[in-house]
CSV table of N, CA and C in Angstrom, one decimal:
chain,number,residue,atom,x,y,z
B,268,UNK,N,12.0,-1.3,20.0
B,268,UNK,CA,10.9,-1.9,19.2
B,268,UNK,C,11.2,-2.1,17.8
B,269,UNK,N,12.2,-1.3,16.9
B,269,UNK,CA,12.5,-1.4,15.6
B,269,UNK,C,13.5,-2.7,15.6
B,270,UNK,N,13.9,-2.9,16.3
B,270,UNK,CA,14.8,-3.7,16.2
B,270,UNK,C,14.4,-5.5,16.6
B,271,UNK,N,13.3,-5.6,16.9
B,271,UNK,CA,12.2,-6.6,17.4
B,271,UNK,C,11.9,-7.1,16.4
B,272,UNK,N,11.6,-8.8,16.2
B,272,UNK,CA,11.4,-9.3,15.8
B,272,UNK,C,9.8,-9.3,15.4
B,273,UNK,N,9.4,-9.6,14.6
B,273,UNK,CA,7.7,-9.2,14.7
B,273,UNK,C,7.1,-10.6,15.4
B,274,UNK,N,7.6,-11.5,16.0
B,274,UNK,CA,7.1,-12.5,16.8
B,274,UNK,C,7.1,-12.2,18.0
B,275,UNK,N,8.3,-11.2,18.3
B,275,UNK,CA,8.1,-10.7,19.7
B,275,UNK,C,7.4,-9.7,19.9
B,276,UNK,N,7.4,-8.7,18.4
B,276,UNK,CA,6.3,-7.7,18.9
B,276,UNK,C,4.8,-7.8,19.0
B,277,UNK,N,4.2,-8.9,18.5
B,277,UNK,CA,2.7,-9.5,18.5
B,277,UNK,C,2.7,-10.8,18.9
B,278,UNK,N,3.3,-11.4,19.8
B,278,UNK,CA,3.1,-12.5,21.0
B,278,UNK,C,2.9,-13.5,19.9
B,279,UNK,N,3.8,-13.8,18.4
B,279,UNK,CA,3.2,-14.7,17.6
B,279,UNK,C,4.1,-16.2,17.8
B,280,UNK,N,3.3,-16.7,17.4
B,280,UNK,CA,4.2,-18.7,17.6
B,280,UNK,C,4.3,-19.2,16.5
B,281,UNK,N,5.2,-20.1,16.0
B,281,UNK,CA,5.5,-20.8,15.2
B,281,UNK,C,5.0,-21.5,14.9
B,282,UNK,N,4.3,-21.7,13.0
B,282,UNK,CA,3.1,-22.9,12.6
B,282,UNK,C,4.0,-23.8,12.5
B,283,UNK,N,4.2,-25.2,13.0
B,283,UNK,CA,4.7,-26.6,13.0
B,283,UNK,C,4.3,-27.1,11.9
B,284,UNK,N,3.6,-26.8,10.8
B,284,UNK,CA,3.1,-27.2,10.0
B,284,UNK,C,4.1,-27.3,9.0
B,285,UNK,N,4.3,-27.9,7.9
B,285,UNK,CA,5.2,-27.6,6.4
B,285,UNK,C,4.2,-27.1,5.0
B,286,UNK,N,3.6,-26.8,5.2
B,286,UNK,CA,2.8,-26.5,3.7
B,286,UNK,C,3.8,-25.1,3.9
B,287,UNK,N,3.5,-24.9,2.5
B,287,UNK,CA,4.5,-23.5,2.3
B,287,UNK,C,3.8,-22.3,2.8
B,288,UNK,N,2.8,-22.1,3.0
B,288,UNK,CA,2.5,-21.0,3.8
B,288,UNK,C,2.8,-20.6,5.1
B,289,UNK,N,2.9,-21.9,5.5
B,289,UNK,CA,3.7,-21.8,7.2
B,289,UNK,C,5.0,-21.6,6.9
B,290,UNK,N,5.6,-22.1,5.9
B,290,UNK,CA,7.2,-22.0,5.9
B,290,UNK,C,7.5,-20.3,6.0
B,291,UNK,N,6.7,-19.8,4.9
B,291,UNK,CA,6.4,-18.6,5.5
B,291,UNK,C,6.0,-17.3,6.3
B,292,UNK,N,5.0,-18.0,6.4
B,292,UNK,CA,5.1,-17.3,8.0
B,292,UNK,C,6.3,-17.4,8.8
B,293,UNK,N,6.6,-18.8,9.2
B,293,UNK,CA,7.5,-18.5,10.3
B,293,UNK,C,8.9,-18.0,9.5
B,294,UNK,N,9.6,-17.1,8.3
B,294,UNK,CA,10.3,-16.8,7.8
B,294,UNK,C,9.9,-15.3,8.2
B,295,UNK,N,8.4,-15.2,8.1
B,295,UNK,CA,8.3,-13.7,8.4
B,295,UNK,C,8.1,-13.1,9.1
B,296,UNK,N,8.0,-13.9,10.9
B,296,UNK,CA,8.0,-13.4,11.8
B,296,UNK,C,9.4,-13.7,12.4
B,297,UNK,N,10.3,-13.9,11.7
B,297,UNK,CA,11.6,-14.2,12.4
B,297,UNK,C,11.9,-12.8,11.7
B,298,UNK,N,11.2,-12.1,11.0
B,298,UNK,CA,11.6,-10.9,10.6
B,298,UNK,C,11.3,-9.3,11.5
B,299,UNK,N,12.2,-8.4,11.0
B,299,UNK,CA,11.8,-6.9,11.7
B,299,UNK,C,10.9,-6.4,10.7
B,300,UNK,N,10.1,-5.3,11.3
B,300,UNK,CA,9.3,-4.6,10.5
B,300,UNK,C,10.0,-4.2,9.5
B,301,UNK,N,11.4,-4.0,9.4
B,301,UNK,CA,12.1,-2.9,8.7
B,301,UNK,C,12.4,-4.1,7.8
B,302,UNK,N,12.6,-5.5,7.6
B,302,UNK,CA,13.0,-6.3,6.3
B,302,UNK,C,11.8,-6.7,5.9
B,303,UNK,N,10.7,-6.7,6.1
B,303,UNK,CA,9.5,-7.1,5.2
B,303,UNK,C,9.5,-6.7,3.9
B,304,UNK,N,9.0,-7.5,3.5
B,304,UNK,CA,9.1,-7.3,1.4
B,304,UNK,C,7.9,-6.8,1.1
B,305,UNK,N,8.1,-6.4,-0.2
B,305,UNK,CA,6.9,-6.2,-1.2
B,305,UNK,C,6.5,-7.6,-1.4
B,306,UNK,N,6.5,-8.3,-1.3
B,306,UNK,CA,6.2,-10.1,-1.6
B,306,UNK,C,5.4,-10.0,-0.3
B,307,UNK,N,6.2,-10.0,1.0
B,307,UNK,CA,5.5,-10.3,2.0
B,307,UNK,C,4.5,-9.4,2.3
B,308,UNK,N,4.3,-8.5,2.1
B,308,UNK,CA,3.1,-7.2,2.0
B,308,UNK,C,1.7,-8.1,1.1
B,309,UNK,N,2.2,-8.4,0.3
B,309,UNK,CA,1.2,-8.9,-0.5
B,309,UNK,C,0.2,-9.9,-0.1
B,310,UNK,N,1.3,-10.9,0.4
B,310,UNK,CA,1.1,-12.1,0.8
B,310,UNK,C,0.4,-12.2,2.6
B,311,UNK,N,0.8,-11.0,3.3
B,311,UNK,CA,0.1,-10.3,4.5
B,311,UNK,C,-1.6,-10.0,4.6
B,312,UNK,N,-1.6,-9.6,3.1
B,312,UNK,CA,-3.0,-8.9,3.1
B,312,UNK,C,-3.7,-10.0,2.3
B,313,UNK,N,-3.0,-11.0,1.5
B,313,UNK,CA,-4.2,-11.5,0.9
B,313,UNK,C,-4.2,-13.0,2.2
B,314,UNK,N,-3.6,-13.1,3.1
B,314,UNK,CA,-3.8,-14.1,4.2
B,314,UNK,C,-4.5,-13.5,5.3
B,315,UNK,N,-4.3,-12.3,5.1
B,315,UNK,CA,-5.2,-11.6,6.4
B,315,UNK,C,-4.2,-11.6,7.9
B,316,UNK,N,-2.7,-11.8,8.1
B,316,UNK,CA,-2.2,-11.8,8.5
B,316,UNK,C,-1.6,-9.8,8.8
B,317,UNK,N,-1.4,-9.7,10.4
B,317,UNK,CA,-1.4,-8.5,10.6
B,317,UNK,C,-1.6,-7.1,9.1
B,318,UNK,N,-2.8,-7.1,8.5
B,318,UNK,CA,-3.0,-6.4,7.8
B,318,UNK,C,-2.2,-4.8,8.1
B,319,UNK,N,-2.6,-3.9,9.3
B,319,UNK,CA,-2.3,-2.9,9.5
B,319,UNK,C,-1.0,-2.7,9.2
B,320,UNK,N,-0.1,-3.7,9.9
B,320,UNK,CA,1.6,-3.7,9.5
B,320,UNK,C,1.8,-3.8,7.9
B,321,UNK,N,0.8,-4.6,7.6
B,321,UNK,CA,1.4,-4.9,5.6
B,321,UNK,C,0.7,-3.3,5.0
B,322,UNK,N,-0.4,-2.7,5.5
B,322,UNK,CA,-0.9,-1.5,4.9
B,322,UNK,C,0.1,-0.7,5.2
B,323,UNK,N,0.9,0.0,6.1
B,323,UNK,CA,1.8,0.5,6.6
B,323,UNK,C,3.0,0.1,5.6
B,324,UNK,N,3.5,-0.7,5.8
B,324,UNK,CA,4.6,-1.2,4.7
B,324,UNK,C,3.9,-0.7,2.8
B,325,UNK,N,3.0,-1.2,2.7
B,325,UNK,CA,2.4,-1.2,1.1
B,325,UNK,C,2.7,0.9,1.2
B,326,UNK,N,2.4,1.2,2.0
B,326,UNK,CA,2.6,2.6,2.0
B,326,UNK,C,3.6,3.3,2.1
B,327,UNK,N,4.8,2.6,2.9
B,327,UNK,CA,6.3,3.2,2.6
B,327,UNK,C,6.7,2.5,1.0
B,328,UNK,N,6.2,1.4,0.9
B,328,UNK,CA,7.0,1.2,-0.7
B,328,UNK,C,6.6,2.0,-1.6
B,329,UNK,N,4.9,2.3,-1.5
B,329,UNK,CA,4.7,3.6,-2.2
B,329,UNK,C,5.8,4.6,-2.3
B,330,UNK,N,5.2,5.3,-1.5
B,330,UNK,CA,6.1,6.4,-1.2
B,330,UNK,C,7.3,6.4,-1.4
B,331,UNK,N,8.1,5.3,-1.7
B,331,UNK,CA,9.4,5.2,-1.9
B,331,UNK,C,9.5,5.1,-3.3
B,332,UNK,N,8.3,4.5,-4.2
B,332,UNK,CA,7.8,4.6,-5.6
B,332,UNK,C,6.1,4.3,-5.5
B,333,UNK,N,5.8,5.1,-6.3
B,333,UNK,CA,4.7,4.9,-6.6
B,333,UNK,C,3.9,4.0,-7.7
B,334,UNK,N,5.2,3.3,-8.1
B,334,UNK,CA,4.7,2.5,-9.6
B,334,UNK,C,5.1,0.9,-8.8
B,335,UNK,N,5.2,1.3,-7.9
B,335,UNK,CA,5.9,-0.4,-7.2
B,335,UNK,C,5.0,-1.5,-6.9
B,336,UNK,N,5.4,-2.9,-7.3
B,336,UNK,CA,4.6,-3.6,-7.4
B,336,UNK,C,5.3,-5.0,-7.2
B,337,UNK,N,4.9,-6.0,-6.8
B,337,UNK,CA,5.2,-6.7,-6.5
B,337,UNK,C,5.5,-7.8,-7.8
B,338,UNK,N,4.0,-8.0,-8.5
B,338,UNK,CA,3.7,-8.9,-9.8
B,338,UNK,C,3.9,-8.1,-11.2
B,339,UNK,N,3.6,-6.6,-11.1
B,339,UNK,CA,3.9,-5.9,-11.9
B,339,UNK,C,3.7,-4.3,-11.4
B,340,UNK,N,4.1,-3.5,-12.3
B,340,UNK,CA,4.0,-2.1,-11.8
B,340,UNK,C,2.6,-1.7,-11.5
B,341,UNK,N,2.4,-0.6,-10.4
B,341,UNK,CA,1.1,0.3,-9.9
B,341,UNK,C,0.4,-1.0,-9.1
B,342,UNK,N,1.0,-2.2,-8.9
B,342,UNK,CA,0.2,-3.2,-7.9
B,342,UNK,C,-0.5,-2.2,-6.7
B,343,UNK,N,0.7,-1.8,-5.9
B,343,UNK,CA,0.1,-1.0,-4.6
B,343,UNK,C,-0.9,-0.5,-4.8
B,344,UNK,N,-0.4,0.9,-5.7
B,344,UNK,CA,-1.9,1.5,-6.1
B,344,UNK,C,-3.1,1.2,-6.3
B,345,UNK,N,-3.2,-0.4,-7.6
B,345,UNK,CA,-4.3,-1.2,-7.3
B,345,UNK,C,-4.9,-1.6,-5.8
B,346,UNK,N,-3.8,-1.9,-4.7
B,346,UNK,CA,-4.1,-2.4,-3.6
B,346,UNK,C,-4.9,-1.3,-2.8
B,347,UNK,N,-4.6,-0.2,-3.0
B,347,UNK,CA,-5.1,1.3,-2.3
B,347,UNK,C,-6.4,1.1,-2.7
B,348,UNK,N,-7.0,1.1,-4.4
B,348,UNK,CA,-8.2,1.6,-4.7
B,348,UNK,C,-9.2,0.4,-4.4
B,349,UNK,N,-8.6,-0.7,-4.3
B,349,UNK,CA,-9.5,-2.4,-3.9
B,349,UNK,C,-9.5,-2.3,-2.1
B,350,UNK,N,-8.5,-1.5,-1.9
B,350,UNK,CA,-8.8,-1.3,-0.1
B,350,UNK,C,-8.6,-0.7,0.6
B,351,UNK,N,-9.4,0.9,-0.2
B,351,UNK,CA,-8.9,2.0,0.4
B,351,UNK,C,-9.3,2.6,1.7
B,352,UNK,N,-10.2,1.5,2.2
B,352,UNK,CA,-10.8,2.1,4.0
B,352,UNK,C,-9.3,1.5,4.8
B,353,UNK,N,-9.0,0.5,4.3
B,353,UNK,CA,-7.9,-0.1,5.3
B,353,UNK,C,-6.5,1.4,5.3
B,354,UNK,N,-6.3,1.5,3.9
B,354,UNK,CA,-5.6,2.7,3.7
B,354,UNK,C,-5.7,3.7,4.7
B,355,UNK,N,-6.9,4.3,4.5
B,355,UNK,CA,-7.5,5.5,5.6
B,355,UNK,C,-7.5,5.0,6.9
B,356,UNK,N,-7.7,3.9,7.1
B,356,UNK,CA,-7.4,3.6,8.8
B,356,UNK,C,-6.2,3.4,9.2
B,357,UNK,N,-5.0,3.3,8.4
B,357,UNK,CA,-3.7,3.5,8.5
B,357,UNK,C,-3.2,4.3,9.6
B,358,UNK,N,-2.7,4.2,10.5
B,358,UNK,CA,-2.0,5.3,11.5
B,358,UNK,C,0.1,5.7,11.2
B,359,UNK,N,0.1,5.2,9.5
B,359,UNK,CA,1.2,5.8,9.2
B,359,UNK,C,1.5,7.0,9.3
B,360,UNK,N,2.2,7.1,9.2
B,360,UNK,CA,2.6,9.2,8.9
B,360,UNK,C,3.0,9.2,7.9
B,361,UNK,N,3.3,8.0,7.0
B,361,UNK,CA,3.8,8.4,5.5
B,361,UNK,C,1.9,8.5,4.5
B,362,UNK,N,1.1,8.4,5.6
B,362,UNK,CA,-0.5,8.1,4.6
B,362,UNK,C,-0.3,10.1,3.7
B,363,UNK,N,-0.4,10.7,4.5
B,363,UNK,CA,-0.6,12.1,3.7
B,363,UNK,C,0.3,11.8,2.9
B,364,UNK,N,1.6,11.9,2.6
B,364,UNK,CA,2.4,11.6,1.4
B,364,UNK,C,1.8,11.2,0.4
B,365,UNK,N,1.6,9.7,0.6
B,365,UNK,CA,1.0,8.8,-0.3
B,365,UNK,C,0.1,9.8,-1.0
B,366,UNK,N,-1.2,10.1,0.0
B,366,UNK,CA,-2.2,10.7,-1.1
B,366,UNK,C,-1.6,12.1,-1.4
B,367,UNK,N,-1.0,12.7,-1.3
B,367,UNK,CA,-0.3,13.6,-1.8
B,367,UNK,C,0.2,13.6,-3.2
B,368,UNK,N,1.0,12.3,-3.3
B,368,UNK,CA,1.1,12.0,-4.7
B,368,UNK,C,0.7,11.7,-5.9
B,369,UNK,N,-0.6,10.4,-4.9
B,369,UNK,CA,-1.6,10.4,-5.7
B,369,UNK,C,-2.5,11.9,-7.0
B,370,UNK,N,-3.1,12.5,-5.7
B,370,UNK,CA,-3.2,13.5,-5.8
B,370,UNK,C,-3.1,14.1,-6.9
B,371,UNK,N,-1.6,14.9,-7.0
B,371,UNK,CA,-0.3,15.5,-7.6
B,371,UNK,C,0.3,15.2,-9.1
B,372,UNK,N,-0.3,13.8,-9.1
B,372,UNK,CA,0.4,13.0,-10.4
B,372,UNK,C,-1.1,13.0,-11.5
B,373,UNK,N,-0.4,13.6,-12.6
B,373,UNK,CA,-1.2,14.0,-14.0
B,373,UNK,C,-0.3,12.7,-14.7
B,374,UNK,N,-1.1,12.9,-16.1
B,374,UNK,CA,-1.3,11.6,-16.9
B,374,UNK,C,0.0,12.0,-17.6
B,375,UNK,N,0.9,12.9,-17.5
B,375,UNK,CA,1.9,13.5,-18.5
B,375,UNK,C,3.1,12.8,-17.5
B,376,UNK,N,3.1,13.3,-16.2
B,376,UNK,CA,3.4,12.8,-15.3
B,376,UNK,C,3.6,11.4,-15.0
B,377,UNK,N,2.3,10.5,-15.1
B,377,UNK,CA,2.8,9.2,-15.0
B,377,UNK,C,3.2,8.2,-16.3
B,378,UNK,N,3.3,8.8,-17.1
B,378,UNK,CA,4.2,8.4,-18.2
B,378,UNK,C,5.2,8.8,-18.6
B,379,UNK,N,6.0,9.8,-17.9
B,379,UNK,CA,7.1,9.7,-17.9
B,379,UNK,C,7.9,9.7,-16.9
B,380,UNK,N,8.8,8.4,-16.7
B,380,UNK,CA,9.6,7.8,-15.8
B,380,UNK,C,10.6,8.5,-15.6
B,381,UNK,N,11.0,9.5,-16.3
B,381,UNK,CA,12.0,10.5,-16.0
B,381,UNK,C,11.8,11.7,-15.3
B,382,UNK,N,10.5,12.0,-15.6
B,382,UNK,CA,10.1,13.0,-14.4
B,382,UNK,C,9.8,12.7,-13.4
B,383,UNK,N,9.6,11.4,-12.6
B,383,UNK,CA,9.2,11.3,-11.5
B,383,UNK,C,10.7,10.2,-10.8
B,384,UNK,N,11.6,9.8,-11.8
B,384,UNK,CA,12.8,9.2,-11.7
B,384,UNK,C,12.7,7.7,-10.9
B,385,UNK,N,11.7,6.8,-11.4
B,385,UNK,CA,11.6,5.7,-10.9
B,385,UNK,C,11.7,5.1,-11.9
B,386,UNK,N,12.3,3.5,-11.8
B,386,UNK,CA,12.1,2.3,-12.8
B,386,UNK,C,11.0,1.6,-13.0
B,387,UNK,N,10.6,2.1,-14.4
B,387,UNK,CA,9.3,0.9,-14.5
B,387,UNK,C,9.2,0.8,-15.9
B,388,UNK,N,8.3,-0.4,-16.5
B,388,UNK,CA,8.5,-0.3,-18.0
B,388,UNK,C,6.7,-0.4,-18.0
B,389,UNK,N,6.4,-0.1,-18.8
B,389,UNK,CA,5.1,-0.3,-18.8
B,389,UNK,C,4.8,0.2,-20.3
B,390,UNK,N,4.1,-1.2,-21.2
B,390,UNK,CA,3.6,-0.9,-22.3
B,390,UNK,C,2.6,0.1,-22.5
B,391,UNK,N,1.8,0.3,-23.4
B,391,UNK,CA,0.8,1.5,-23.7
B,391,UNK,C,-0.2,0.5,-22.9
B,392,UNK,N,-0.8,-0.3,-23.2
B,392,UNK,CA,-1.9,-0.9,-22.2
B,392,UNK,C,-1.6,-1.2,-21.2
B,393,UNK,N,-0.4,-1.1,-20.3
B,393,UNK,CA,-0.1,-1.4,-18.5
B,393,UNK,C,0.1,0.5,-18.4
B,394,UNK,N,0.1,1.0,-19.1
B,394,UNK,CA,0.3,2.5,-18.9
B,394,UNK,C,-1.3,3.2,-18.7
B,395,UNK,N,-2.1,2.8,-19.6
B,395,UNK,CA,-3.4,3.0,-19.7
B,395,UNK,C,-4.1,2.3,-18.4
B,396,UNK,N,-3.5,1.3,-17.7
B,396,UNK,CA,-4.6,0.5,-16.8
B,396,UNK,C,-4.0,1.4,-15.7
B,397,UNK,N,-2.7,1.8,-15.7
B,397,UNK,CA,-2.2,2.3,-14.2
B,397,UNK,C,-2.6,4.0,-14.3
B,398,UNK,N,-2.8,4.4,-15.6
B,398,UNK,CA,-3.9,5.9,-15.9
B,398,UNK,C,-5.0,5.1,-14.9
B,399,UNK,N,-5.9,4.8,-15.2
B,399,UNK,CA,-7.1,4.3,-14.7
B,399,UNK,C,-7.2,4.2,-13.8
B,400,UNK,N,-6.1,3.6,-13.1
B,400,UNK,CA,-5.9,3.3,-11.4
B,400,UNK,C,-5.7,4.8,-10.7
B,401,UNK,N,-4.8,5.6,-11.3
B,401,UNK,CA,-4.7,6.4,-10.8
B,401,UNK,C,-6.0,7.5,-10.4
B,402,UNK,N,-6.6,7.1,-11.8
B,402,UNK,CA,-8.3,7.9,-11.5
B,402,UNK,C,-9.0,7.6,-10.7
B,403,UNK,N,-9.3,6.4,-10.6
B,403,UNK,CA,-9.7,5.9,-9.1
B,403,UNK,C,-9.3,6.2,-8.1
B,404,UNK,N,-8.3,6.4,-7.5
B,404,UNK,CA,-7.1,6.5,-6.8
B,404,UNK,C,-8.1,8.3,-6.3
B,405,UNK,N,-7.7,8.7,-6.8
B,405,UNK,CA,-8.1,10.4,-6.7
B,405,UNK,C,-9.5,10.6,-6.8
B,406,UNK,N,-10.5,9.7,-7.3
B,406,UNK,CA,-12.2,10.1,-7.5
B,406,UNK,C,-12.0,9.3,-5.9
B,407,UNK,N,-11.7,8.2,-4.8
B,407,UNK,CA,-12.0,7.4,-3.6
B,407,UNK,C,-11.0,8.6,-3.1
B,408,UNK,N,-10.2,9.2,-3.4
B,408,UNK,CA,-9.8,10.4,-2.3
B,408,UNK,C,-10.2,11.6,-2.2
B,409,UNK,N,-11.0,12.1,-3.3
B,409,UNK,CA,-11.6,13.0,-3.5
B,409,UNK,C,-13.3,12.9,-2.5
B,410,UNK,N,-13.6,11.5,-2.8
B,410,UNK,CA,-14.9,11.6,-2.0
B,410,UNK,C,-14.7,11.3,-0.6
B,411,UNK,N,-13.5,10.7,-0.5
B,411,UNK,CA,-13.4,10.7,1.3
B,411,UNK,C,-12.7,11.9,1.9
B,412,UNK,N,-12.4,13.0,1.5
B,412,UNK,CA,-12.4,14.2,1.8
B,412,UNK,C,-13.5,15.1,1.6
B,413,UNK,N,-15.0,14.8,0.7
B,413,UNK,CA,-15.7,15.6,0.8
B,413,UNK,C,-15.9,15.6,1.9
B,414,UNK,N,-16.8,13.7,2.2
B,414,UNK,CA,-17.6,13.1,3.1
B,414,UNK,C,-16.9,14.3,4.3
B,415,UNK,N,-15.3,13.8,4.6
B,415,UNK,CA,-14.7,14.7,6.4
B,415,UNK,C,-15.7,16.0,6.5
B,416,UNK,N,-15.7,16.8,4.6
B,416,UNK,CA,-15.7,17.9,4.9
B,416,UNK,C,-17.2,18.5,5.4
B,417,UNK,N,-17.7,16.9,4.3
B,417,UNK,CA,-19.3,17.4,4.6
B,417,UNK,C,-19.8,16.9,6.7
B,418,UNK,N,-19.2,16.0,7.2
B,418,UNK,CA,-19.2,15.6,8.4
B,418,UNK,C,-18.7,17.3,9.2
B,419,UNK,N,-17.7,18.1,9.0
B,419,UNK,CA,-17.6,18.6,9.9
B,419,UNK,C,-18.7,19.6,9.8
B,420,UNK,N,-18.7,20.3,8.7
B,420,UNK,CA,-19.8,21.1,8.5
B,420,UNK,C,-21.1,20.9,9.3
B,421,UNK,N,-21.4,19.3,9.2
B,421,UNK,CA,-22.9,19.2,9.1
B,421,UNK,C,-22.8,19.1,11.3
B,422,UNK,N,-21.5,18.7,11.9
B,422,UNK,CA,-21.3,18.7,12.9
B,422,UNK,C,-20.4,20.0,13.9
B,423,UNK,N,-20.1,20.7,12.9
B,423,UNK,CA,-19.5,21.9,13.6
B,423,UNK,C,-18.0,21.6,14.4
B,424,UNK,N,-17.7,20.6,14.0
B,424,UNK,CA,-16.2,19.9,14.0
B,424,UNK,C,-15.0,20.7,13.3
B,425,UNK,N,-13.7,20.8,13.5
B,425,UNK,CA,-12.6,21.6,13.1
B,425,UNK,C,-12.4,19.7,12.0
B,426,UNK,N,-12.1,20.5,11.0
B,426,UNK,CA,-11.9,19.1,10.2
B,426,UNK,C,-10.3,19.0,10.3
């Protein structure tokens, strides 16, 4: 299955079309899950094109950085806190990670690129917007772990 084309893995066909959006499409389904881009992630979710596969992907490039972005740094992140139910319905196994780091990352922390050893440049105001994101980031993970906790409680469920 890793090795599958994503046109064979979702019965998809070729748009005959030439506008550039078809051009890519059919560029991205001649592709494996494993070469999809941060471009094509982007371009997945804002077409509405197998979303789940691009939330999955936006979540390994996390994870592989958390400042990663496609237009500029903390894009993903942005993408998490603008669509964080899609996030949570993710059936990744890298999703705990992700909010793990989230999480985990203080404001000393995400301004310095040497402590967490990723490349990114970010002036004081792209440093301050991606502070911000991050707060959201942890206030939408914070309340969707009350909500589980308050659900099991209120149902007598092992959360």
């Amino acid at each position: 299955m890793k090795g599958k084309q994503i046109k064979d893995l979702y019965g998809l066909q070729y748009d005959n079309q030439s506008y550039p959006l078809s051009v890519w499409y059919n560029r991205l389904i001649d592709k494996t899950i494993n070469q999809i881009s941060l471009r094509d992630v982007f371009s997945m979710i804002s077409n509405d094109i197998l979303p789940e596969v691009a939330i999955d992907k936006a979540i390994e490039f996390f994870v592989s950085n958390p400042f990663a972005g496609e237009n500029y740094p903390g894009q993903i992140l942005e993408l998490f806190v603008k669509n964080s139910d899609m996030f949570f319905n993710s059936k990744s196994p890298q999703l705990t990670k992700m909010l793990q780091i989230i999480k985990t990352m203080d404001n000393m922390m995400a301004k310095s690129k040497e402590e967490w050893g990723y490349d990114y440049d970010f002036d004081e105001n792209s440093c301050n917007e991606y502070l911000k994101l991050l707060e959201d980031a942890k206030h939408i993970i914070n309340k969707k772990e009350q909500e589980t906790n308050d659900y099991c409680r209120n149902f007598g469920g092992a959360k």
